[in-house]
Amino acid sequence: MNVIQESAGSAATSERMLRANPLRRLLVRPETGAVAGSIAVWVFFAIVAGDSGFLTLLGVKDYLSVTAELTIQAVPVALLMIGGEFDLSVGSIVGTCGMIIAILSTKYNWNIWASIVAALLFSVLIGVLNGYLVLRTRLPSFIVTLGTAYILLGTTTGLTSLLTGLTQVGGLDQASGYNSAKAIFARLISIGGGAFPVEIIWALALVVLATWLLLRTTFGNWIFGVGGDAQAVRNVGVPVARVKILLFIGTAVCSCLLAIIQAVTFTGADVLRGQGNEFTAIVSAVVGGVLLTGGYGSAIGSMFGALVFGIVEEGIVFAGVDANWYKAFIGVILLLAVLLNSYVRKLAMEARR
Amino acid sequence: MSSQEIVPAVTPAVPLIEVQHVSKYFGSVIALQDVSMSVYAGEVMCLLGDNGAGKSTLIKILSGVHQPSEGRYLVNGKEVHFSSPREALNAGIATVYQDLAMIPLMGISRNFFLGSEPTKGWGPFSRYDAAFADRVTREELAKIGIRLRDAAQPIGTLSGGERQAVAIARAVYFGAKVLILDEPTAALGVKEAGIVLRYIAQARARGLGVIFITHNVHHAYPIGDRFTLLNRGRCSGTFTKFEVSREEVVAMMAGGDELEVLGHELAEFAYTDQIAAAQLAEAAHEFAEEAVEFHEVEKQPDSEQERNT
């Protein structure tokens, strides 16, 4: 037996050594594709639309604020997808929560902060409901949350027109507490002569929080685990149901945050606001390196995924191209990003050779 | 048909875990009947049996997934009733299943500590201690001969045998006294299986009791100290290595009579094969002759045509 062990030792040393290759380690990170994509589209529009305002502070502000709004939903959706689930109700939650705030504060004269708390509590409830339904029925979350999305949209539209006779509610700036809410959610911050909306700070804070959660906490390890192999991590004692329900709460609460920002910024709500966000959030996450089957991805990558969206959406306007081309452009980028990401993952798994 | 209880002279008197005359029924199906086995500290007990012999049922009883319908389960000589795998784990009985419970794209150290993550800091500021996890993982794997430069590389970059070894190292690190290994070499090539067998030997050297489940006698025999044979849900005996040869183990596992019948059948096949081969050769020869004839025939019409034109 000694002989066997000795040979094991020597064979192990030679075979198990990794070649340290910093470039490769950088390449195999999940966010690599999205960062490269962001740079590529930025350079493209800097060339195409550089002299028509894309490079001005106004241009920067435009694509950064689009990016920020996308990021606020893309980051929690990325976390949920890493945890192996989808949430297609995030778009409808924006409409519903915005309407809760607008109706409570304009029709029932609630202080805006009270309406905001009510909307946040409601979003927590929706998150719990989504998570509970998915875990209880064992149906794909894709279908379950599509169901809640339609229920929310339909109920919100129905109730809003029942209460106000319209599907849009304005006049939120007349509500008590509006000014303090505006200072938190919708103020403009001047940096270098340009006025940037505060939602950019919210988005960055969310990215930092999500990254810290994913990489520096036990809970983050569990997120990767439940998405990678739920049965396996259950066997080692990870509370799979709790992790997934918390992730669903995360997507719902962040959607509510976006609803608050938009309601305060536009001083009102529209039942259709947020529709389609469920897909842009998923696309941002996927462009940002999140694996559709779960277990892999990053929050920073998702932010860059959203940045690709933001640059393309605003860049096309600056380039003077018909904005209808925007979706075609996004489709091409999505396909390229997915191809690149799957190649990066292949590299990661072959890192030893 | 109860098993002979043979205690080797070298092992201590009280086994780490022991089952006495356990049976397990699923409805009217008898999965396991009157099986007894034990494992002592510092020995490898091989649980051998063909597919459907009841190996899986027995390890599920040992690991706390199932409760025996009859019989006693003793840990350190005291009777226990586990109601979940977690309870068995807390008692130091770790089971490494074939699928290994690992996330391929996750780092090695994160996989190692999955479900038992080390933290530093307090309350809401408590955070995953990546440095500690990486260091311990590197140390524990170095003990079994896997040297990592980067403990954060995806575990999918390791080979099947190495992953199996990581799973074993993880169980040992988290205080396992008994290791139950479910077919750890089944999906592995010869060299890989050798790596895993080596780690089993190391675990034994550290004083663990190992239950090694396999249907591959060639993997079991070199490493095993004792062999318990299961056959159709019953125990056909426990033997020390001194008592049986490899061939005897094979014979007992499959049922000696059946093997003899199989031997005859194979001889028969070989005989019919010979006949078939002869027939084939004859056919080939005929075909070759025909081909030559055809070739000649084909040439003739050509020359006829030439004449006609």
Short mmCIF file of C-alpha atoms in Angstrom, two decimals, chain A residues 1 4-5 7-13 15-20 25 212 214-238 291 294-296 345 347-353, chain B residues 85-86 89 97 99-106 109-111 113-119 124-130 144-150 152-159 162 170 191 194-195 198-199 201-202 204-205:
data_model
loop_
_atom_site.label_atom_id
_atom_site.label_comp_id
_atom_site.label_asym_id
_atom_site.label_seq_id
_atom_site.Cartn_x
_atom_site.Cartn_y
_atom_site.Cartn_z
CA MET A 1 0.00 0.00 0.00
CA ILE A 4 0.65 2.84 -4.16
CA GLN A 5 0.53 5.98 -2.07
CA SER A 7 3.16 6.78 -6.74
CA ALA A 8 -0.06 8.67 -6.10
CA GLY A 9 1.90 11.54 -4.61
CA SER A 10 4.31 11.95 -7.47
CA ALA A 11 1.70 11.50 -10.19
CA ALA A 12 -0.56 13.98 -8.44
CA THR A 13 2.04 16.73 -8.28
CA GLU A 15 -0.75 16.17 -13.19
CA ARG A 16 -2.67 18.48 -10.90
CA MET A 17 -0.60 21.60 -11.39
CA LEU A 18 -2.45 24.38 -13.07
CA ARG A 19 -0.82 26.70 -15.46
CA ALA A 20 -1.41 30.17 -14.13
CA ARG A 25 -8.80 33.63 -15.83
CA TRP A 212 -21.66 41.07 -2.19
CA LEU A 214 -23.56 36.34 -4.35
CA LEU A 215 -19.84 36.17 -3.71
CA ARG A 216 -19.35 37.02 -0.07
CA THR A 217 -22.23 35.42 1.83
CA THR A 218 -23.42 31.94 2.64
CA PHE A 219 -26.74 32.81 1.05
CA GLY A 220 -24.93 33.55 -2.21
CA ASN A 221 -23.36 30.12 -2.18
CA TRP A 222 -26.81 28.65 -1.70
CA ILE A 223 -28.17 30.65 -4.67
CA PHE A 224 -25.58 29.00 -6.95
CA GLY A 225 -26.31 25.68 -5.28
CA VAL A 226 -30.10 25.63 -5.65
CA GLY A 227 -29.75 26.63 -9.29
CA GLY A 228 -27.03 24.10 -9.99
CA ASP A 229 -28.64 21.04 -8.44
CA ALA A 230 -31.55 21.55 -6.03
CA GLN A 231 -31.72 17.91 -4.94
CA ALA A 232 -28.01 17.71 -4.25
CA VAL A 233 -27.93 20.83 -2.07
CA ARG A 234 -31.06 19.71 -0.24
CA ASN A 235 -29.10 16.59 0.75
CA VAL A 236 -26.36 18.73 2.30
CA GLY A 237 -28.85 20.73 4.31
CA VAL A 238 -29.53 23.87 2.22
CA LEU A 291 -26.86 30.50 -17.52
CA GLY A 294 -29.23 28.19 -13.46
CA GLY A 295 -26.18 27.83 -11.27
CA TYR A 296 -23.96 30.36 -13.01
CA ARG A 345 -18.14 28.63 -20.20
CA LEU A 347 -13.21 27.60 -21.71
CA ALA A 348 -13.93 27.72 -17.98
CA MET A 349 -14.59 24.01 -17.85
CA GLU A 350 -11.43 23.29 -19.77
CA ALA A 351 -9.35 25.66 -17.68
CA ARG A 352 -6.98 22.86 -16.76
CA ARG A 353 -5.98 21.76 -20.18
CA PRO B 85 -30.17 11.47 6.54
CA ARG B 86 -29.22 14.57 8.54
CA LEU B 89 -24.78 12.54 9.28
CA TYR B 97 -23.78 8.93 -3.50
CA ASP B 99 -24.13 11.71 -8.25
CA LEU B 100 -21.82 13.32 -5.63
CA ALA B 101 -23.98 16.37 -4.86
CA MET B 102 -21.72 18.81 -6.66
CA ILE B 103 -22.32 21.85 -8.86
CA PRO B 104 -19.96 21.57 -11.86
CA LEU B 105 -19.56 25.30 -12.61
CA MET B 106 -19.07 26.19 -8.94
CA SER B 109 -13.85 25.19 -2.30
CA ARG B 110 -17.44 26.41 -2.56
CA ASN B 111 -18.57 22.90 -3.42
CA PHE B 113 -18.26 23.74 1.97
CA LEU B 114 -21.70 23.77 0.32
CA GLY B 115 -24.32 23.65 3.04
CA SER B 116 -21.76 24.18 5.83
CA GLU B 117 -20.17 27.46 4.77
CA PRO B 118 -17.59 29.03 7.07
CA THR B 119 -18.38 32.63 8.01
CA PRO B 124 -25.90 41.05 9.27
CA PHE B 125 -22.21 41.55 8.50
CA SER B 126 -21.41 37.84 8.70
CA ARG B 127 -19.96 36.80 5.41
CA TYR B 128 -18.63 33.79 3.60
CA ASP B 129 -15.01 33.25 4.57
CA ALA B 130 -13.57 32.54 1.13
CA ILE B 144 -5.09 12.93 -0.50
CA GLY B 145 -2.63 13.93 -3.18
CA ILE B 146 -4.59 16.48 -5.22
CA ARG B 147 -2.60 19.70 -5.40
CA LEU B 148 -4.61 22.74 -6.38
CA ARG B 149 -3.19 26.07 -7.26
CA ASP B 150 -6.60 27.65 -7.50
CA ALA B 152 -11.81 28.53 -6.80
CA GLN B 153 -11.59 26.83 -10.20
CA PRO B 154 -14.85 25.12 -11.27
CA ILE B 155 -15.10 21.60 -9.91
CA GLY B 156 -16.13 20.50 -13.39
CA THR B 157 -12.48 20.86 -14.39
CA LEU B 158 -11.61 17.89 -12.16
CA SER B 159 -11.91 14.35 -13.44
CA GLU B 162 -10.92 13.41 -8.44
CA ARG B 170 -15.41 16.55 2.34
CA LYS B 191 -6.95 4.55 -13.85
CA GLY B 194 -7.42 3.29 -9.01
CA ILE B 195 -7.32 6.89 -7.72
CA ARG B 198 -6.26 4.77 -3.09
CA TYR B 199 -8.34 7.36 -1.22
CA ALA B 201 -7.20 3.06 1.59
CA GLN B 202 -6.17 6.43 3.05
CA ARG B 204 -9.06 3.44 6.34
CA ALA B 205 -5.54 4.34 7.43
#
